[in-house]
Tab-separated table of C-alpha atoms in Angstrom:
chain	number	residue	atom	x	y	z
A	1	UNK	CA	42.084	20.712	-7.945
A	2	UNK	CA	39.226	18.216	-7.177
A	3	UNK	CA	37.947	16.094	-9.915
A	4	UNK	CA	34.902	13.844	-10.239
A	5	UNK	CA	37.023	10.692	-10.800
A	6	UNK	CA	38.857	11.221	-7.483
A	7	UNK	CA	35.681	11.896	-5.649
A	8	UNK	CA	33.977	8.888	-7.255
A	9	UNK	CA	36.950	6.722	-5.841
A	10	UNK	CA	36.784	8.219	-2.366
A	11	UNK	CA	32.975	7.755	-2.199
A	12	UNK	CA	33.309	4.101	-3.095
A	13	UNK	CA	36.113	3.531	-0.666
A	14	UNK	CA	34.025	5.136	2.066
A	15	UNK	CA	30.922	3.115	1.199
A	16	UNK	CA	32.804	-0.347	1.177
A	17	UNK	CA	35.382	0.487	3.785
A	18	UNK	CA	37.882	-1.266	1.380
A	19	UNK	CA	40.109	-0.356	-1.477
A	20	UNK	CA	39.829	-3.856	-2.775
A	21	UNK	CA	35.932	-3.733	-2.956
A	22	UNK	CA	35.946	-0.189	-4.344
A	23	UNK	CA	38.343	-1.294	-7.122
A	24	UNK	CA	36.052	-4.251	-7.984
A	25	UNK	CA	33.023	-2.029	-8.199
A	26	UNK	CA	34.791	0.654	-10.275
A	27	UNK	CA	36.625	-1.933	-12.389
A	28	UNK	CA	39.851	-0.282	-11.502
A	29	UNK	CA	43.149	-1.957	-10.264
A	30	UNK	CA	43.972	-1.571	-6.649
A	31	UNK	CA	47.001	0.492	-7.457
A	32	UNK	CA	44.952	2.861	-9.548
A	33	UNK	CA	42.570	3.375	-6.648
A	34	UNK	CA	45.402	4.045	-4.348
A	35	UNK	CA	46.849	6.502	-6.920
A	36	UNK	CA	43.592	8.375	-7.219
A	37	UNK	CA	43.416	8.638	-3.377
A	38	UNK	CA	46.965	9.964	-3.125
A	39	UNK	CA	46.233	12.569	-5.744
A	40	UNK	CA	43.116	13.623	-3.954
A	41	UNK	CA	45.116	13.997	-0.750
A	42	UNK	CA	47.724	16.047	-2.498
A	43	UNK	CA	44.974	18.290	-3.901
A	44	UNK	CA	43.404	18.887	-0.821
A	45	UNK	CA	46.397	19.004	1.517
A	46	UNK	CA	44.631	16.721	3.956
A	47	UNK	CA	45.119	13.194	4.993
A	48	UNK	CA	41.933	11.319	4.016
A	49	UNK	CA	42.846	7.672	4.755
A	50	UNK	CA	44.823	5.954	7.442
A	51	UNK	CA	45.799	2.293	7.746
A	52	UNK	CA	44.379	0.200	10.489
A	53	UNK	CA	45.935	-3.280	10.648
A	54	UNK	CA	45.232	-4.779	7.213
A	55	UNK	CA	42.345	-2.422	6.442
A	56	UNK	CA	41.790	1.232	6.167
A	57	UNK	CA	39.860	3.923	7.912
A	58	UNK	CA	38.753	7.306	6.829
A	59	UNK	CA	40.160	10.287	8.773
A	60	UNK	CA	37.555	12.898	9.939
A	61	UNK	CA	38.598	14.991	6.985
A	62	UNK	CA	38.022	11.936	4.744
A	63	UNK	CA	34.569	11.368	6.151
A	64	UNK	CA	33.634	14.921	5.485
A	65	UNK	CA	34.894	14.924	1.962
A	66	UNK	CA	33.238	11.455	1.344
A	67	UNK	CA	29.861	12.809	2.478
A	68	UNK	CA	30.269	15.870	0.161
A	69	UNK	CA	31.423	13.547	-2.637
A	70	UNK	CA	28.185	11.610	-2.387
A	71	UNK	CA	26.142	14.719	-2.667
A	72	UNK	CA	28.200	16.159	-5.467
A	73	UNK	CA	28.145	12.924	-7.620
A	74	UNK	CA	24.364	12.531	-7.077
A	75	UNK	CA	23.741	16.057	-8.203
A	76	UNK	CA	26.004	15.725	-11.271
A	77	UNK	CA	24.115	12.499	-12.225
A	78	UNK	CA	20.866	14.191	-11.736
A	79	UNK	CA	21.924	17.192	-13.797
A	80	UNK	CA	22.872	14.895	-16.722
A	81	UNK	CA	19.439	13.340	-16.509
A	82	UNK	CA	17.737	16.809	-16.504
A	83	UNK	CA	19.880	17.979	-19.374
A	84	UNK	CA	19.020	14.804	-21.381
A	85	UNK	CA	15.342	15.373	-20.573
A	86	UNK	CA	15.447	18.928	-22.305
A	87	UNK	CA	15.227	17.027	-25.630
A	88	UNK	CA	11.821	15.749	-24.540
A	89	UNK	CA	10.566	12.312	-23.443
A	90	UNK	CA	12.071	10.595	-26.410
A	91	UNK	CA	15.052	9.812	-24.062
A	92	UNK	CA	16.178	10.054	-20.521
A	93	UNK	CA	15.957	8.279	-17.243
A	94	UNK	CA	13.999	8.447	-13.975
A	95	UNK	CA	15.195	6.843	-10.741
A	96	UNK	CA	12.774	5.750	-8.143
A	97	UNK	CA	13.151	4.528	-4.584
A	98	UNK	CA	10.277	2.860	-3.066
A	99	UNK	CA	9.223	0.437	-0.182
A	100	UNK	CA	8.199	-3.190	-0.714
A	101	UNK	CA	4.435	-2.873	-0.878
A	102	UNK	CA	4.469	-0.128	-3.505
A	103	UNK	CA	7.208	-1.892	-5.458
A	104	UNK	CA	5.035	-5.105	-5.620
A	105	UNK	CA	1.721	-3.419	-6.356
A	106	UNK	CA	1.621	0.150	-7.714
A	107	UNK	CA	5.097	0.471	-9.488
A	108	UNK	CA	4.977	-2.622	-11.878
A	109	UNK	CA	1.670	-1.363	-13.485
A	110	UNK	CA	3.142	2.203	-13.637
A	111	UNK	CA	6.386	1.008	-15.149
A	112	UNK	CA	4.456	-0.984	-17.853
A	113	UNK	CA	2.450	2.323	-18.626
A	114	UNK	CA	5.634	4.532	-18.709
A	115	UNK	CA	7.254	1.958	-21.076
A	116	UNK	CA	4.251	1.987	-23.446
A	117	UNK	CA	3.775	5.820	-23.463
A	118	UNK	CA	7.565	6.785	-23.316
A	119	UNK	CA	9.615	3.797	-24.591
A	120	UNK	CA	12.733	5.992	-24.696
A	121	UNK	CA	12.715	6.539	-20.916
A	122	UNK	CA	14.762	4.255	-18.710
A	123	UNK	CA	13.407	3.331	-15.256
A	124	UNK	CA	15.676	2.371	-12.439
A	125	UNK	CA	14.272	1.062	-9.111
A	126	UNK	CA	15.600	0.901	-5.742
A	127	UNK	CA	14.100	-0.923	-2.686
A	128	UNK	CA	14.251	1.588	0.152
A	129	UNK	CA	12.356	2.537	3.362
A	130	UNK	CA	10.817	5.998	3.390
A	131	UNK	CA	13.721	7.564	5.533
A	132	UNK	CA	16.364	5.932	3.411
A	133	UNK	CA	14.406	6.964	0.206
A	134	UNK	CA	14.237	10.510	1.214
A	135	UNK	CA	17.997	10.556	1.976
A	136	UNK	CA	18.788	9.223	-1.494
A	137	UNK	CA	16.452	11.772	-2.890
A	138	UNK	CA	18.197	14.617	-1.088
A	139	UNK	CA	21.643	13.499	-2.164
A	140	UNK	CA	20.476	13.313	-5.793
A	141	UNK	CA	20.736	9.515	-6.094
A	142	UNK	CA	17.085	9.081	-7.032
A	143	UNK	CA	14.526	11.497	-8.653
A	144	UNK	CA	11.391	10.197	-6.749
A	145	UNK	CA	10.956	8.456	-3.494
A	146	UNK	CA	7.725	6.694	-2.687
A	147	UNK	CA	6.955	7.236	0.983
A	148	UNK	CA	4.056	6.725	3.504
A	149	UNK	CA	3.064	8.801	6.394
A	150	UNK	CA	0.674	8.382	9.227
A	151	UNK	CA	-1.074	11.185	11.059
A	152	UNK	CA	1.646	11.504	13.744
A	153	UNK	CA	4.657	11.220	11.396
A	154	UNK	CA	6.898	14.151	11.666
A	155	UNK	CA	6.971	16.444	8.771
A	156	UNK	CA	9.870	16.191	6.178
A	157	UNK	CA	12.459	19.018	6.213
A	158	UNK	CA	12.284	21.856	3.789
A	159	UNK	CA	12.972	21.196	0.101
A	160	UNK	CA	10.915	18.062	-0.286
A	161	UNK	CA	7.706	18.198	-2.370
A	162	UNK	CA	4.970	15.603	-1.821
A	163	UNK	CA	2.424	14.609	-4.325
A	164	UNK	CA	-0.386	12.457	-2.555
A	165	UNK	CA	-1.154	9.314	-4.406
A	166	UNK	CA	-3.610	7.346	-2.208
A	167	UNK	CA	-4.745	6.530	1.167
A	168	UNK	CA	-4.017	2.898	2.196
A	169	UNK	CA	-6.296	1.460	4.960
A	170	UNK	CA	-4.905	-0.402	7.895
A	171	UNK	CA	-6.274	-3.895	8.952
A	172	UNK	CA	-6.212	-6.023	12.103
A	173	UNK	CA	-4.783	-9.275	11.075
A	174	UNK	CA	-5.424	-12.395	13.092
A	175	UNK	CA	-6.082	-16.121	12.832
A	176	UNK	CA	-9.829	-15.678	13.723
A	177	UNK	CA	-12.532	-13.824	11.952
A	178	UNK	CA	-14.369	-10.765	13.046
A	179	UNK	CA	-11.904	-9.646	15.652
A	180	UNK	CA	-11.488	-6.223	17.215
A	181	UNK	CA	-8.465	-4.498	18.631
A	182	UNK	CA	-10.104	-4.742	22.115
A	183	UNK	CA	-10.058	-8.571	21.658
A	184	UNK	CA	-6.207	-8.584	21.833
A	185	UNK	CA	-5.189	-6.529	24.902
A	186	UNK	CA	-3.268	-9.581	26.110
A	187	UNK	CA	-2.104	-10.950	22.837
A	188	UNK	CA	1.420	-11.020	21.393
A	189	UNK	CA	1.823	-8.467	18.613
A	190	UNK	CA	4.051	-8.537	15.462
A	191	UNK	CA	5.737	-5.132	15.030
A	192	UNK	CA	7.114	-3.830	11.724
A	193	UNK	CA	9.433	-0.872	10.962
A	194	UNK	CA	9.556	2.218	13.091
A	195	UNK	CA	6.755	3.982	11.163
A	196	UNK	CA	4.515	0.965	11.012
A	197	UNK	CA	5.234	0.016	14.652
A	198	UNK	CA	4.266	3.570	15.676
A	199	UNK	CA	0.878	3.250	13.839
A	200	UNK	CA	0.230	-0.117	15.628
A	201	UNK	CA	0.963	1.422	18.998
A	202	UNK	CA	-1.140	4.528	18.401
A	203	UNK	CA	-4.244	2.437	17.093
A	204	UNK	CA	-4.060	0.117	20.227
A	205	UNK	CA	-3.756	3.124	22.534
A	206	UNK	CA	-6.795	4.598	21.027
A	207	UNK	CA	-8.506	1.224	21.860
A	208	UNK	CA	-7.459	1.696	25.539
A	209	UNK	CA	-4.279	-0.460	25.833
A	210	UNK	CA	-0.652	-0.681	24.948
A	211	UNK	CA	0.315	-3.702	22.721
A	212	UNK	CA	2.887	-6.178	23.815
A	213	UNK	CA	5.278	-6.328	20.856
A	214	UNK	CA	6.666	-9.824	20.992
A	215	UNK	CA	8.071	-10.029	17.430
A	216	UNK	CA	10.020	-7.468	15.322
A	217	UNK	CA	9.555	-8.129	11.620
A	218	UNK	CA	9.839	-5.775	8.606
A	219	UNK	CA	8.693	-8.459	6.209
A	220	UNK	CA	4.909	-8.585	5.775
A	221	UNK	CA	5.127	-12.136	4.340
A	222	UNK	CA	6.768	-13.323	7.469
A	223	UNK	CA	4.356	-11.374	9.615
A	224	UNK	CA	1.287	-13.067	8.106
A	225	UNK	CA	2.973	-16.364	8.492
A	226	UNK	CA	3.552	-15.666	12.208
A	227	UNK	CA	-0.159	-14.702	12.531
A	228	UNK	CA	-1.368	-17.717	10.581
A	229	UNK	CA	0.661	-19.910	12.946
A	230	UNK	CA	-1.237	-18.382	15.934
A	231	UNK	CA	1.896	-16.726	17.343
A	232	UNK	CA	0.364	-13.161	17.494
A	233	UNK	CA	-1.675	-10.581	15.712
A	234	UNK	CA	-0.611	-7.606	13.695
A	235	UNK	CA	-1.723	-4.537	11.974
A	236	UNK	CA	-0.892	-4.396	8.254
A	237	UNK	CA	-1.817	-2.137	5.417
A	238	UNK	CA	-3.960	-2.976	2.393
A	239	UNK	CA	-1.304	-2.926	-0.087
A	240	UNK	CA	0.649	-5.631	1.866
A	241	UNK	CA	-2.524	-7.745	1.866
A	242	UNK	CA	-2.971	-7.188	-1.892
A	243	UNK	CA	0.572	-8.223	-2.653
A	244	UNK	CA	0.410	-11.347	-0.550
A	245	UNK	CA	-2.333	-12.947	1.371
A	246	UNK	CA	-1.442	-15.886	3.618
A	247	UNK	CA	-3.894	-18.844	3.968
A	248	UNK	CA	-5.510	-18.892	7.335
A	249	UNK	CA	-5.406	-15.162	8.240
A	250	UNK	CA	-8.447	-12.907	8.732
A	251	UNK	CA	-8.202	-9.075	8.116
A	252	UNK	CA	-10.614	-6.575	9.491
A	253	UNK	CA	-10.370	-2.991	8.388
A	254	UNK	CA	-9.771	-0.479	11.069
A	255	UNK	CA	-11.957	2.549	10.361
A	256	UNK	CA	-10.356	5.927	10.755
A	257	UNK	CA	-6.879	4.491	10.393
A	258	UNK	CA	-5.006	4.768	7.050
A	259	UNK	CA	-1.528	5.606	6.005
A	260	UNK	CA	-1.076	8.251	3.207
A	261	UNK	CA	1.195	7.436	0.322
A	262	UNK	CA	3.179	10.109	-1.442
A	263	UNK	CA	5.610	10.525	-4.355
A	264	UNK	CA	8.462	12.818	-3.096
A	265	UNK	CA	10.634	15.097	-5.089
A	266	UNK	CA	13.411	17.356	-3.925
A	267	UNK	CA	14.351	21.007	-4.966
A	268	UNK	CA	12.648	23.731	-6.710
A	269	UNK	CA	10.216	22.992	-9.471
A	270	UNK	CA	9.792	22.080	-12.315
A	271	UNK	CA	10.815	18.463	-12.173
A	272	UNK	CA	12.289	16.890	-15.214
A	273	UNK	CA	9.879	15.781	-17.718
A	274	UNK	CA	10.557	12.020	-17.194
A	275	UNK	CA	9.935	12.440	-13.417
A	276	UNK	CA	6.675	14.436	-13.984
A	277	UNK	CA	5.471	11.783	-16.319
A	278	UNK	CA	5.992	8.903	-13.945
A	279	UNK	CA	4.344	10.729	-10.959
A	280	UNK	CA	1.385	11.487	-13.215
A	281	UNK	CA	1.112	7.899	-14.138
A	282	UNK	CA	1.352	6.630	-10.494
A	283	UNK	CA	-1.340	9.232	-9.446
A	284	UNK	CA	-3.830	8.242	-12.237
A	285	UNK	CA	-3.603	4.390	-11.703
A	286	UNK	CA	-6.948	2.671	-10.970
A	287	UNK	CA	-6.805	1.352	-7.468
A	288	UNK	CA	-6.639	-2.336	-6.919
A	289	UNK	CA	-9.450	-3.554	-4.546
A	290	UNK	CA	-8.718	-5.052	-1.241
A	291	UNK	CA	-11.302	-7.282	0.425
A	292	UNK	CA	-12.851	-6.822	3.798
A	293	UNK	CA	-13.791	-9.708	6.200
A	294	UNK	CA	-16.993	-10.492	4.213
A	295	UNK	CA	-15.124	-10.740	1.011
A	296	UNK	CA	-16.763	-7.658	-0.497
A	297	UNK	CA	-14.171	-5.521	-2.430
A	298	UNK	CA	-13.093	-2.182	-0.765
A	299	UNK	CA	-11.077	0.183	-2.868
A	300	UNK	CA	-7.940	1.644	-1.657
A	301	UNK	CA	-9.058	5.295	-1.552
A	302	UNK	CA	-7.545	8.338	-3.105
A	303	UNK	CA	-8.685	11.569	-1.697
A	304	UNK	CA	-10.005	14.562	-3.844
A	305	UNK	CA	-6.762	16.423	-3.060
A	306	UNK	CA	-4.439	13.826	-4.531
A	307	UNK	CA	-2.349	16.308	-6.404
A	308	UNK	CA	-1.487	18.553	-3.378
A	309	UNK	CA	2.247	19.247	-3.180
A	310	UNK	CA	4.410	20.641	-0.296
């Protein structure tokens, strides 16, 4: 019969690709890890691990069970959190995955407010891109994933529910003031992650040209440094510019272009009380102003349908 300890050992070995590293993480001895793996193979009647030189490799059966172990352990962890939440918000935990710009702008203020209003609730944070965050949410390793979507981003699969938090405008960032997209038909461009790059390409194509992506960079601080050095131009979002504004860059808002930021949860409602409380705090935060080229504050907008869920 399978037990959670054995599944936890297999999941750690699969993630690290090493008995030694799994033992370190779990604070077990290497013989103890090997013992649990042996008991798990005996219980399943399948060979799960094979030796390859001085290392190990999971068999196809081992990979299948490791994937299921990840989901099972995540769900067990989530169930314990939900059960604890039944006693109310005097105790509990909420686990949130988010990308860099929300973790450096929206989340710290929300965390402060959560601590003030519900001091017994523990908040755990993970830095993750939207796709990775949704995977962690689906497997039960987090309770909320903060994601962003552009107009042409494919819809998430069934089971995810989205709460709209805000619209985050996009800006053309260059080393010269008062620039337009059309001014940079022949310029080098700095491209970001897959979703960000798609937004750059779409915006440029609407302006009548295809951008020449010369640099691939996920870090908005590095992107701004490249622009400030005159190596290219970029399209960045308002929250990135709010989190960090490099000297020597100029940002011009692109009208009609914005990404929508959501708090995603998974499974049937209702969410645990701690999860609901954090989402409500995130959705109710005052928006920090960005600044347009003239230096006038322009609020990061939140639409009237900010509480829509799917």
